[in-house]
Coordinates of C-alpha atoms and ligand atoms in Angstrom, one line a residue:
X1 CA -26.1 -4.2 -16.1
X2 CA -22.5 -4.7 -15.1
X3 CA -22.0 -2.2 -12.2
X4 CA -18.6 -1.0 -13.5
X5 CA -20.1 -0.3 -17.0
X6 CA -23.0 1.5 -15.4
X7 CA -20.7 3.7 -13.4
X8 CA -18.6 4.6 -16.5
X9 CA -21.8 5.4 -18.5
X10 CA -22.8 7.8 -15.7
X11 CA -19.4 9.4 -15.3
X12 CA -18.7 10.0 -19.0
X13 CA -21.5 12.6 -19.6
X14 CA -21.1 14.0 -16.1
X15 CA -17.4 14.7 -16.8
X16 CA -18.3 16.1 -20.2
X17 CA -20.9 18.5 -18.8
X18 CA -18.7 19.6 -15.9
X19 CA -15.8 20.2 -18.2
X20 CA -17.5 22.7 -20.6
X21 CA -16.8 25.6 -18.2
X22 CA -13.1 24.8 -18.3
X23 CA -13.0 25.3 -22.1
X24 CA -12.9 29.1 -21.6
X25 CA -9.9 28.9 -19.2
X26 CA -7.8 26.1 -20.8
X27 CA -8.5 26.3 -24.5
X28 CA -7.7 23.1 -26.5
X29 CA -11.4 22.4 -26.8
X30 CA -11.2 18.8 -28.1
X31 CA -8.5 17.7 -25.7
X32 CA -10.2 19.4 -22.7
X33 CA -13.6 17.8 -23.4
X34 CA -12.2 14.3 -24.0
X35 CA -9.9 14.6 -20.9
X36 CA -12.8 15.9 -18.7
X37 CA -15.1 13.1 -19.9
X38 CA -12.4 10.5 -19.2
X39 CA -11.8 11.9 -15.7
X40 CA -15.5 11.8 -15.1
X41 CA -15.7 8.1 -16.1
X42 CA -12.7 7.2 -13.9
X43 CA -14.1 9.2 -11.0
X44 CA -17.5 7.5 -11.3
X45 CA -16.0 4.1 -11.8
X46 CA -13.9 4.4 -8.6
X47 CA -17.0 5.3 -6.5
X48 CA -19.3 2.9 -4.7
X49 CA -22.5 4.9 -5.0
X50 CA -24.5 5.6 -1.9
X51 CA -27.8 7.5 -2.2
X52 CA -28.0 11.1 -1.3
X53 CA -24.3 11.7 -0.5
X54 CA -24.2 15.0 -2.4
X55 CA -22.0 16.9 0.1
X56 CA -19.4 14.1 0.2
X57 CA -19.2 14.0 -3.6
X58 CA -19.1 17.7 -4.0
X59 CA -16.2 17.9 -1.6
X60 CA -14.3 14.9 -3.0
X61 CA -14.8 16.3 -6.5
X62 CA -13.6 19.8 -5.5
X63 CA -10.5 18.3 -3.8
X64 CA -9.8 16.2 -7.0
X65 CA -9.7 19.6 -8.8
X66 CA -6.4 20.6 -7.0
X67 CA -4.1 17.7 -8.2
X68 CA -5.8 17.9 -11.7
X69 CA -4.8 21.6 -11.8
X70 CA -1.3 20.7 -10.8
X71 CA -1.0 18.0 -13.4
X72 CA -2.7 19.7 -16.3
X73 CA -2.4 23.5 -15.9
X74 CA 1.0 23.7 -14.0
X75 CA 2.8 20.8 -15.6
X76 CA 0.9 19.3 -18.6
X77 CA 0.0 22.4 -20.7
X78 CA 3.5 24.1 -20.4
X79 CA 5.2 20.8 -21.3
X80 CA 2.8 20.2 -24.3
X81 CA 3.6 23.7 -25.6
X82 CA 7.3 23.1 -25.3
X83 CA 8.0 25.2 -22.2
X84 CA 9.5 24.3 -18.8
X85 CA 6.9 24.2 -16.0
X86 CA 7.6 27.2 -13.6
X87 CA 6.6 28.0 -10.1
X88 CA 7.0 31.6 -9.0
X89 CA 4.7 34.3 -7.7
X90 CA 3.8 35.7 -11.2
X91 CA 3.1 32.2 -12.5
X92 CA 1.0 31.4 -9.4
X93 CA -1.1 34.6 -10.0
X94 CA -1.6 33.7 -13.7
X95 CA -2.6 30.1 -12.8
X96 CA -5.1 31.1 -10.1
X97 CA -8.2 31.3 -12.4
X98 CA -7.3 27.8 -13.7
X99 CA -7.2 26.5 -10.1
X100 CA -10.7 28.0 -9.4
X101 CA -11.9 26.5 -12.7
X102 CA -10.6 23.0 -11.8
X103 CA -12.1 23.1 -8.3
X104 CA -15.5 24.1 -9.8
X105 CA -15.1 21.4 -12.4
X106 CA -14.5 18.8 -9.7
X107 CA -17.4 20.0 -7.5
X108 CA -19.8 20.0 -10.4
X109 CA -18.6 16.6 -11.5
X110 CA -19.1 15.2 -8.0
X111 CA -22.6 16.6 -7.8
X112 CA -23.6 15.4 -11.3
X113 CA -22.2 11.9 -10.7
X114 CA -24.3 11.7 -7.5
X115 CA -27.4 13.0 -9.2
X116 CA -27.1 10.6 -12.1
X117 CA -26.4 7.7 -9.8
X118 CA -29.6 8.5 -7.8
X119 CA -31.6 8.7 -11.0
X120 CA -30.1 5.4 -12.3
X121 CA -31.0 3.8 -9.0
X122 CA -34.6 5.0 -9.3
X123 CA -35.0 3.7 -12.9
X124 CA -32.8 0.6 -12.9
X125 CA -32.8 -0.3 -9.2
X126 CA -29.8 -0.6 -6.9
X127 CA -26.4 -1.7 -8.3
X128 CA -26.0 -4.6 -5.8
X129 CA -28.2 -6.7 -3.6
X130 CA -29.3 -5.3 -0.2
X131 CA -26.4 -4.3 2.1
X132 CA -28.2 -5.2 5.3
X133 CA -27.1 -8.6 6.4
X134 CA -30.0 -11.0 6.3
X135 CA -30.7 -12.7 9.7
X136 CA -31.4 -16.0 8.0
X137 CA -27.9 -16.4 6.6
X138 CA -26.8 -20.0 6.2
X139 CA -23.2 -19.9 5.3
X140 CA -20.8 -17.9 7.4
X141 CA -17.5 -17.0 5.8
X142 CA -14.9 -15.5 8.1
X143 CA -11.7 -13.8 6.8
X144 CA -8.7 -13.3 9.2
X145 CA -6.5 -10.3 8.4
X146 CA -7.3 -6.9 6.8
X147 CA -4.2 -6.6 4.5
X148 CA -4.1 -6.9 0.8
X149 CA -5.1 -10.6 0.8
X150 CA -7.9 -10.3 3.4
X151 CA -9.5 -7.0 2.2
X152 CA -9.5 -8.0 -1.5
X153 CA -10.9 -11.5 -0.6
X154 CA -13.8 -9.7 1.2
X155 CA -14.3 -7.4 -1.8
X156 CA -14.3 -10.3 -4.3
X157 CA -16.7 -12.3 -2.0
X158 CA -19.1 -9.4 -1.9
X159 CA -19.1 -9.4 -5.7
X160 CA -19.4 -13.2 -6.0
X161 CA -22.3 -13.4 -3.6
X162 CA -24.0 -10.1 -4.5
X163 CA -27.2 -11.8 -5.4
X164 CA -27.0 -14.4 -2.6
X165 CA -28.3 -13.1 0.8
X166 CA -27.8 -16.5 2.4
X167 CA -24.1 -15.9 2.9
X168 CA -22.7 -13.8 5.8
X169 CA -19.2 -12.3 5.4
X170 CA -17.1 -11.3 8.3
X171 CA -13.6 -9.8 8.3
X172 CA -11.5 -9.8 11.5
X173 CA -8.4 -7.7 11.7
X174 CA -6.3 -6.1 14.5
X175 CA -6.0 -2.9 12.4
X176 CA -9.0 -1.0 11.0
X177 CA -7.4 0.0 7.8
X178 CA -5.6 -1.5 4.8
X179 CA -2.0 -0.4 4.8
X180 CA -0.6 0.3 1.3
X181 CA 2.9 -0.9 2.0
X182 CA 4.5 0.1 -1.3
X183 CA 4.3 3.7 -0.2
X184 CA 5.5 3.0 3.4
X185 CA 9.0 4.2 2.7
X186 CA 7.6 7.6 1.6
X187 CA 5.9 8.0 5.0
X188 CA 9.3 7.2 6.7
X189 CA 10.9 9.7 4.4
X190 CA 8.2 12.4 5.2
X191 CA 6.9 12.6 1.6
X192 CA 3.4 11.4 2.5
X193 CA 1.1 11.9 5.5
X194 CA 0.7 8.5 7.3
X195 CA -3.1 8.2 7.1
X196 CA -3.1 9.0 3.4
X197 CA -1.8 5.5 2.6
X198 CA -4.3 3.6 4.8
X199 CA -7.8 2.9 3.6
X200 CA -10.4 2.3 6.3
X201 CA -11.8 -1.2 6.0
X202 CA -15.2 -0.2 7.3
X203 CA -15.9 2.3 4.6
X204 CA -14.4 0.1 1.8
X205 CA -16.5 -3.0 2.6
X206 CA -20.2 -2.8 2.3
X207 CA -21.8 -6.1 3.0
X208 CA -19.0 -7.5 5.1
X209 CA -19.3 -7.3 8.9
X210 CA -16.0 -5.8 10.2
X211 CA -14.7 -6.8 13.6
X212 CA -11.6 -5.0 14.9
X213 CA -9.9 -7.4 17.2
X214 CA -6.9 -9.7 17.6
X215 CA -7.4 -13.3 16.9
X216 CA -5.8 -15.3 19.7
X217 CA -6.8 -18.8 18.9
X218 CA -8.5 -20.9 16.2
X219 CA -10.5 -24.0 17.2
X220 CA -10.3 -26.0 14.0
X221 CA -12.5 -28.9 15.3
X222 CA -15.2 -26.7 16.8
X223 CA -15.0 -24.2 13.8
X224 CA -14.6 -21.2 16.1
X225 CA -12.3 -18.2 16.3
X226 CA -11.4 -16.6 19.7
X227 CA -10.5 -13.0 19.9
X228 CA -8.2 -11.6 22.6
X229 CA -10.2 -9.8 25.3
X230 CA -10.2 -6.0 25.3
X231 CA -7.4 -4.9 27.6
X232 CA -9.6 -2.2 29.1
X233 CA -12.4 -4.7 29.9
X234 CA -12.6 -6.3 33.4
X235 CA -10.3 -9.4 33.8
X236 CA -13.2 -11.8 34.2
X237 CA -14.9 -10.7 30.9
X238 CA -14.5 -13.4 28.2
X239 CA -12.9 -12.7 24.8
X240 CA -15.3 -12.7 21.9
X241 CA -16.0 -15.9 19.9
X242 CA -17.0 -16.1 16.2
X243 CA -18.0 -19.3 14.5
X244 CA -17.5 -20.1 10.8
X245 CA -18.3 -22.5 7.9
X246 CA -15.5 -21.2 5.7
X247 CA -12.3 -19.7 7.2
X248 CA -9.8 -17.7 5.2
X249 CA -6.3 -17.2 6.7
X250 CA -4.8 -13.9 5.4
X251 CA -2.8 -13.0 8.4
X252 CA 0.4 -11.9 6.6
X253 CA 3.9 -12.1 7.9
X254 CA 6.0 -10.7 10.7
X255 CA 9.7 -9.7 11.0
X256 CA 12.0 -12.7 11.5
X257 CA 15.2 -11.8 13.5
X258 CA 16.7 -15.3 12.9
X259 CA 16.8 -15.9 16.7
X260 CA 19.0 -12.8 17.4
X261 CA 17.3 -11.3 20.5
X262 CA 19.4 -8.1 20.5
X263 CA 18.5 -7.3 16.9
X264 CA 14.9 -7.5 17.9
X265 CA 15.5 -5.3 20.9
X266 CA 17.6 -2.6 19.4
X267 CA 16.2 -2.3 15.9
X268 CA 13.2 -0.7 14.3
X269 CA 10.7 -2.9 12.5
X270 CA 9.5 -1.7 9.1
X271 CA 6.2 -3.3 8.4
X272 CA 3.4 -1.2 9.9
X273 CA 2.3 2.4 9.7
X274 CA 3.5 3.0 13.2
X275 CA 6.9 1.6 12.3
X276 CA 7.2 4.2 9.5
X277 CA 6.0 7.0 11.8
X278 CA 8.5 6.0 14.5
X279 CA 11.4 5.9 12.0
X280 CA 10.6 9.4 10.7
X281 CA 10.3 10.8 14.2
X282 CA 13.5 9.0 15.3
X283 CA 15.4 10.5 12.4
X284 CA 14.3 14.0 13.5
X285 CA 15.2 13.1 17.1
X286 CA 18.7 12.1 16.0
X287 CA 19.2 15.4 14.2
X288 CA 18.0 17.3 17.3
X289 CA 20.4 15.4 19.5
X290 CA 23.3 15.7 17.0
X291 CA 22.8 19.4 16.9
X292 CA 23.6 19.7 20.7
X293 CA 26.1 16.8 21.0
X294 CA 29.1 17.2 18.7
X295 CA 31.0 14.3 20.4
X296 CA 28.3 11.7 19.4
X297 CA 27.3 13.5 16.2
X298 CA 28.6 10.8 13.7
X299 CA 26.9 7.9 15.5
X300 CA 23.7 9.9 15.9
X301 CA 23.6 10.7 12.2
X302 CA 24.5 7.1 11.1
X303 CA 21.4 5.2 9.9
X304 CA 21.8 1.5 9.3
X305 CA 19.3 -0.4 7.2
X306 CA 19.6 -4.2 7.2
X307 CA 18.3 -6.0 4.1
X308 CA 18.8 -5.2 0.4
X309 CA 15.4 -6.3 -0.8
X310 CA 12.8 -3.8 -2.0
X311 CA 11.7 -2.7 1.5
X312 CA 15.3 -2.1 2.6
X313 CA 16.4 -0.3 -0.6
X314 CA 13.4 1.9 -0.8
X315 CA 13.7 2.8 2.9
X316 CA 17.4 3.6 2.6
X317 CA 16.7 5.8 -0.4
X318 CA 13.9 7.6 1.4
X319 CA 15.8 8.2 4.6
X320 CA 18.8 9.4 2.7
X321 CA 16.8 11.9 0.8
X322 CA 15.0 13.0 3.9
X323 CA 18.2 13.4 6.0
X324 CA 19.9 15.4 3.2
X325 CA 16.7 17.4 2.7
X326 CA 16.5 18.6 6.3
X327 CA 20.2 19.3 6.8
X328 CA 19.5 23.0 5.9
X329 CA 17.4 23.3 9.1
X330 CA 20.4 22.3 11.2
X331 CA 23.2 24.8 10.3
X332 CA 25.7 23.2 12.8
X333 CA 25.5 19.8 11.0
X334 CA 27.6 19.0 8.0
X335 CA 26.8 16.7 5.1
X336 CA 30.0 14.7 6.0
X337 CA 28.5 13.8 9.5
X338 CA 25.6 12.0 7.8
X339 CA 25.7 8.4 6.6
X340 CA 23.0 5.9 5.5
X341 CA 24.5 2.4 5.4
X342 CA 22.7 -0.5 3.8
X343 CA 23.9 -4.0 4.9
X344 CA 23.1 -7.0 2.7
X345 CA 24.3 -10.6 3.0
X346 CA 24.6 -11.2 -0.7
X347 CA 26.9 -9.7 -3.3
X348 CA 24.2 -7.6 -4.9
X349 CA 21.0 -5.8 -3.8
X350 CA 17.5 -6.3 -5.2
X351 CA 17.7 -10.0 -6.0
X352 CA 14.2 -9.7 -7.5
X353 CA 15.6 -7.5 -10.3
X354 CA 18.1 -8.3 -13.1
X355 CA 21.7 -7.8 -12.2
X356 CA 22.3 -4.8 -14.4
X357 CA 19.3 -3.0 -13.0
X358 CA 20.3 -3.8 -9.4
X359 CA 23.8 -2.5 -10.1
X360 CA 22.3 0.7 -11.6
X361 CA 20.2 1.1 -8.5
X362 CA 23.3 0.7 -6.3
X363 CA 25.3 3.2 -8.4
X364 CA 22.6 5.8 -8.2
X365 CA 22.2 5.4 -4.5
X366 CA 26.0 5.6 -4.0
X367 CA 26.1 8.8 -6.0
X368 CA 23.6 10.2 -3.4
X369 CA 25.8 9.1 -0.5
X370 CA 24.4 5.7 0.6
X371 CA 27.1 3.3 1.7
X372 CA 26.7 -0.4 0.8
X373 CA 28.1 -3.2 2.9
X374 CA 27.5 -6.2 0.7
X375 CA 28.4 -9.9 1.6
X376 CA 28.0 -8.7 5.2
X377 CA 25.7 -10.1 7.9
X378 CA 24.4 -8.4 11.0
X379 CA 25.3 -10.5 14.0
X380 CA 24.5 -8.3 17.0
X381 CA 23.4 -4.9 18.1
X382 CA 23.5 -2.9 21.3
X383 CA 22.9 0.7 22.4
X384 CA 24.7 2.9 19.9
X385 CA 26.4 0.0 18.1
X386 CA 25.7 -2.4 15.3
X387 CA 28.0 -5.5 15.0
X388 CA 28.5 -6.9 11.5
X389 CA 30.3 -10.1 10.4
X390 CA 33.3 -7.9 9.5
X391 CA 33.4 -5.2 12.1
X392 CA 31.3 -2.7 14.1
X393 CA 29.5 0.5 13.2
X394 CA 28.8 3.2 15.8
X395 CA 25.1 4.0 15.0
X396 CA 22.1 5.0 17.0
X397 CA 19.7 3.8 14.3
X398 CA 19.1 0.3 13.0
X399 CA 16.1 -0.8 10.9
X400 CA 15.5 -4.5 10.2
X401 CA 14.0 -5.5 6.9
X402 CA 16.2 -8.6 6.3
X403 CA 13.8 -11.4 7.1
X404 CA 10.2 -12.2 7.5
X405 CA 8.2 -15.3 8.7
X406 CA 4.5 -16.2 8.5
X407 CA 2.3 -14.9 11.2
X408 CA 3.0 -16.8 14.5
X409 CA -0.7 -17.8 14.8
X410 CA -0.5 -19.6 11.5
X411 CA 2.9 -21.2 12.4
X412 CA 1.3 -22.6 15.6
X413 CA -1.7 -24.3 13.8
X414 CA -1.7 -28.1 13.7
X415 CA -1.6 -28.0 9.9
X416 CA 1.0 -28.7 7.2
X417 CA 3.6 -25.9 6.7
X418 CA 6.5 -25.5 4.2
X419 CA 10.1 -24.8 5.3
X420 CA 9.2 -21.0 5.6
X421 CA 6.5 -22.2 8.1
X422 CA 3.8 -20.9 5.8
X423 CA 0.5 -22.8 5.6
X424 CA 0.5 -25.4 2.8
X425 CA -2.5 -25.0 0.4
X426 CA -3.4 -26.9 -2.8
X427 CA -3.5 -25.3 -6.3
X428 CA -7.0 -24.0 -5.6
X429 CA -5.8 -22.3 -2.3
X430 CA -7.7 -24.7 -0.1
X431 CA -6.0 -26.4 2.9
X432 CA -5.7 -30.0 1.9
X433 CA -7.9 -32.4 3.8
X434 CA -9.7 -29.6 5.7
X435 CA -12.9 -28.6 3.9
X436 CA -13.8 -25.0 4.5
X437 CA -10.2 -23.9 5.3
X438 CA -8.4 -21.6 2.9
X439 CA -5.2 -19.5 2.9
X440 CA -3.5 -16.9 0.8
X441 CA -1.0 -14.0 0.8
X442 CA 2.2 -13.9 2.9
X443 CA 1.0 -16.5 5.4
X444 CA 0.4 -19.2 2.8
X445 CA 2.7 -21.4 0.7
X446 CA 1.0 -21.0 -2.7
X447 CA 2.4 -22.9 -5.7
X448 CA 1.5 -21.6 -9.2
X449 CA -0.5 -24.2 -11.0
X450 CA 1.2 -23.6 -14.4
X451 CA 4.9 -23.1 -13.5
X452 CA 4.8 -25.3 -10.3
X453 CA 7.0 -22.6 -8.6
X454 CA 6.3 -21.0 -5.3
X455 CA 4.5 -17.6 -5.6
X456 CA 6.4 -14.7 -4.1
X457 CA 5.0 -13.0 -0.9
X458 CA 4.0 -9.8 -2.6
X459 CA 0.9 -7.7 -2.7
X460 CA 0.7 -8.2 -6.5
X461 CA 0.2 -12.0 -5.9
X462 CA -1.9 -11.6 -2.8
X463 CA -4.5 -9.6 -4.8
X464 CA -4.7 -12.1 -7.6
X465 CA -4.9 -15.0 -5.2
X466 CA -7.9 -13.3 -3.5
X467 CA -9.8 -13.2 -6.8
X468 CA -9.3 -17.0 -7.3
X469 CA -10.0 -17.8 -3.7
X470 CA -13.3 -15.9 -3.7
X471 CA -14.4 -17.7 -6.9
X472 CA -13.5 -21.0 -5.4
X473 CA -15.4 -20.4 -2.2
X474 CA -18.5 -19.6 -4.3
X475 CA -17.8 -22.7 -6.5
X476 CA -17.5 -24.8 -3.3
X477 CA -20.8 -23.4 -1.9
X478 CA -22.6 -24.0 -5.2
X479 CA -21.0 -27.5 -5.7
X480 CA -19.0 -26.6 -8.8
X481 CA -15.3 -27.5 -9.7
X482 CA -12.6 -25.2 -8.3
X483 CA -10.2 -23.1 -10.3
X484 CA -6.4 -23.5 -10.0
X485 CA -4.3 -20.5 -9.3
X486 CA -1.9 -19.1 -11.9
X487 CA -0.6 -15.6 -12.4
X488 CA 2.2 -14.2 -14.5
X489 CA 4.0 -11.5 -12.6
X490 CA 3.5 -8.0 -14.1
X491 CA 7.1 -7.2 -13.1
X492 CA 8.7 -5.1 -10.4
X493 CA 9.3 -1.4 -9.6
X494 CA 11.6 0.0 -7.0
X495 CA 12.3 3.6 -6.0
X496 CA 15.9 4.2 -5.0
X497 CA 15.4 7.9 -4.0
X498 CA 15.7 11.3 -5.5
X499 CA 13.2 10.9 -8.3
X500 CA 14.9 7.7 -9.6
X501 CA 13.5 4.2 -9.8
X502 CA 14.2 0.9 -11.6
X503 CA 11.5 -1.0 -13.4
X504 CA 11.4 -4.4 -14.9
X505 CA 8.0 -5.0 -16.5
X506 CA 6.6 -8.0 -18.3
X507 CA 5.6 -7.4 -22.0
X508 CA 1.9 -8.3 -22.4
X509 CA 1.3 -11.5 -24.5
X510 CA 5.1 -12.1 -24.8
X511 CA 6.1 -14.9 -22.4
X512 CA 9.2 -14.3 -20.3
X513 CA 9.9 -11.0 -22.1
X514 CA 10.8 -8.1 -19.8
X515 CA 11.3 -4.4 -20.5
X516 CA 13.7 -2.5 -18.3
X517 CA 13.6 1.2 -17.4
X518 CA 15.4 3.3 -15.0
X519 CA 15.7 6.9 -13.9
X520 CA 13.1 9.6 -14.0
X521 CA 10.8 7.7 -16.4
X522 CA 10.7 4.7 -14.1
X523 CA 10.1 6.9 -11.1
X524 CA 7.1 8.7 -12.9
X525 CA 5.8 5.2 -13.8
X526 CA 6.2 4.0 -10.2
X527 CA 4.1 7.0 -9.0
X528 CA 1.5 6.6 -11.7
X529 CA 1.1 2.8 -11.3
X530 CA 1.0 2.8 -7.5
X531 CA -1.3 5.9 -7.3
X532 CA -3.7 4.0 -9.6
X533 CA -3.5 0.9 -7.3
X534 CA -4.0 2.8 -4.0
X535 CA -7.6 1.9 -3.0
X536 CA -10.2 4.7 -2.8
X537 CA -10.4 7.9 -4.8
X538 CA -10.1 10.1 -1.7
X539 CA -6.8 8.5 -0.8
X540 CA -5.5 8.9 -4.3
X541 CA -6.3 12.6 -4.2
X542 CA -4.7 13.1 -0.8
X543 CA -1.5 11.3 -2.0
X544 CA -1.4 13.2 -5.3
X545 CA -1.8 16.5 -3.3
X546 CA 1.1 15.5 -1.0
X547 CA 3.3 14.9 -4.0
X548 CA 2.4 18.2 -5.6
X549 CA 3.1 20.0 -2.2
X550 CA 6.4 18.1 -1.9
X551 CA 7.5 19.5 -5.3
X552 CA 7.4 23.1 -4.0
X553 CA 8.1 23.0 -0.3
X554 CA 10.8 21.5 1.9
X555 CA 10.3 18.4 4.0
X556 CA 8.6 18.8 7.4
X557 CA 10.7 18.4 10.6
X558 CA 7.8 18.5 13.1
X559 CA 7.9 15.6 15.5
X560 CA 4.5 14.0 15.8
X561 CA 5.0 11.3 18.5
X562 CA 7.0 11.0 21.6
X563 CA 9.7 8.4 21.4
X564 CA 10.5 6.3 24.5
Ligands
FAD625 C1 7.9 -1.9 3.3 C2 7.2 -2.8 2.4 C3 7.1 -2.5 1.0 C4 6.5 -3.4 0.2 N1 6.4 -3.1 -1.2 C5 5.7 -3.9 -2.0 C6 5.6 -3.6 -3.4 O1 6.0 -2.5 -3.8 N2 4.9 -4.4 -4.2 C7 4.3 -5.6 -3.7 O2 3.7 -6.3 -4.5 N3 4.5 -6.0 -2.4 C8 5.2 -5.2 -1.5 N4 5.3 -5.5 -0.2 C9 4.8 -6.8 0.2 C10 3.3 -6.7 0.5 O3 3.1 -5.7 1.5 C11 2.9 -8.1 1.1 O4 3.2 -9.1 0.3 C12 1.4 -8.0 1.3 O5 1.0 -7.0 2.3 C13 0.8 -9.3 1.8 O6 -0.5 -9.2 2.0 P1 -1.2 -10.1 3.2 O7 -2.7 -9.7 3.2 O8 -0.9 -11.5 3.1 O9 -0.5 -9.6 4.5 P2 -0.6 -8.1 5.3 O10 -0.8 -7.1 4.3 O11 0.6 -8.1 6.1 O12 -1.9 -8.3 6.1 C14 -2.1 -9.1 7.3 C15 -3.2 -8.5 8.1 O13 -3.5 -9.4 9.2 C16 -3.7 -8.6 10.3 N5 -3.3 -9.5 11.5 C17 -2.1 -10.0 11.8 N6 -2.2 -10.8 12.9 C18 -3.5 -10.7 13.3 C19 -4.2 -11.2 14.4 N7 -3.6 -12.0 15.3 N8 -5.5 -10.9 14.6 C20 -6.1 -10.1 13.7 N9 -5.5 -9.6 12.6 C21 -4.2 -9.9 12.4 C22 -2.7 -7.4 10.2 O14 -3.1 -6.3 10.9 C23 -3.0 -7.2 8.7 O15 -4.1 -6.4 8.5 C24 5.9 -4.6 0.7 C25 6.0 -4.9 2.0 C26 6.6 -4.0 2.9 C27 6.7 -4.4 4.4

């Protein structure tokens, strides 16, 4: 049986059974039973069952009860009955039994799903083939990079080769978790806890061997990968070496400072989790220093973001919200001392969206105090100063989101590159003339087989490329024809701060038709869509809980790392 169908069939009755207790508390018998059964099906579908993990499931289910309580009892039911959701001491007291009910529901659901999974494994056998790598493997597939492209390729390969023990899968990455970049701005803006948007690779992949390490060199002729030696190991110890039959490049991109060394030196990067943590801590540091240094106050509280694409706009919106949100903690500082400046070289931000939506985004951000410097380029930076093509800004903070380039390791390979220096692949994502080499994601120059246009370097495309690439590797191994890559973008969503977003979504089955939304609806949609895309149930619950907490409490100003 299809594993997903099997999990849904298990989750549905488990949710139904677990939900009966809630009937007494919630009322609405039909809606409650259907909702609980659906939650059970989704919960079970998102799990990868492991025998006997009763405590894990009990805890995960109980934790799931808290956001469900927030969504249903605190917000959903009052809204359905035509009332405004309220949050005060009396309301809290009256909602307490519902909270207990939801937590018990979650715990019972987790327990039942585990019990039914174990029973199903006894009667129908395990869902997938053995997870223990077979020592007699013949084909070794190595994936470089644990981002969207690499991680999803590994997941799809596990699926493709689930009944073939003669294939060994290995993923090498210098980070041990997949970073969910669409939520990175929320970490910089202190809405989300950093680890909640990162999914550990080891626990997400089952049959794939994971090696945490930095790839330093690829020997294409000898079909070997060299890993940089551990900095703590003795100097004489050699770096590790891994051989392959198929090699997948999914190494992503890095910031490109267009040759301006000072920009690299004096700006913050905005690509990794550490970058977002640094930015958040730096913003707090600037507030602390501004509090005791009136002479430099303006420069300390001026935050410049370079780049008006999605990353730059979302970051400027998040930092602006955060900075305004924490002003109350610094009584000596005034709103007028604060400025968030977005510098962009073109005449409008968000070139990926329609002009009207991009203008709307700009207007909303301007209304919240963000200053736009359009048709302006950054040409230099120094301590406390940012030089633009039309003047200078006294600012202690500069974040660079204005350019990216494929990973330097890929750029250095003796293979064909496009003008972005990305690795050229054919329509089936194979490197032409090099059997066994494949590439996808931000480090590859992928051309859509239907439109013949370059695919944008986004997670949305990287995930679809991974599916086709995994099928093609299997087809190659089994001697079948390869599939060409084509994907119609689902659209774009961008949060501009303060519960406002812009969305431009494709209409299913209507070619080139887009629907546009903005404001609160688009923001709610953004949260719903990205929460559903965040890998792992546990992470979803953690992020949902962060969002519920954020609704009722002010942003945190605790510094978590020391800035040098
Ligand atoms: C702030 C921000 C917001 C974004 N928002 C969106 C969005 O809303 N929607 C969307 O579709 N896209 C978004 N993107 C783009 C999206 O993140 C990228 O397109 C996507 O991550 C590309 O996936 P990838 O796997 O090719 O690269 P990455 O996700 O960058 O993964 C590359 C991996 O390779 C590893 N690696 C690099 N070098 C080495 C080495 N030498 N050795 C070992 N491992 C190495 C890295 O650690 C990383 O795990 C956003 C990007 C950013 C920066």
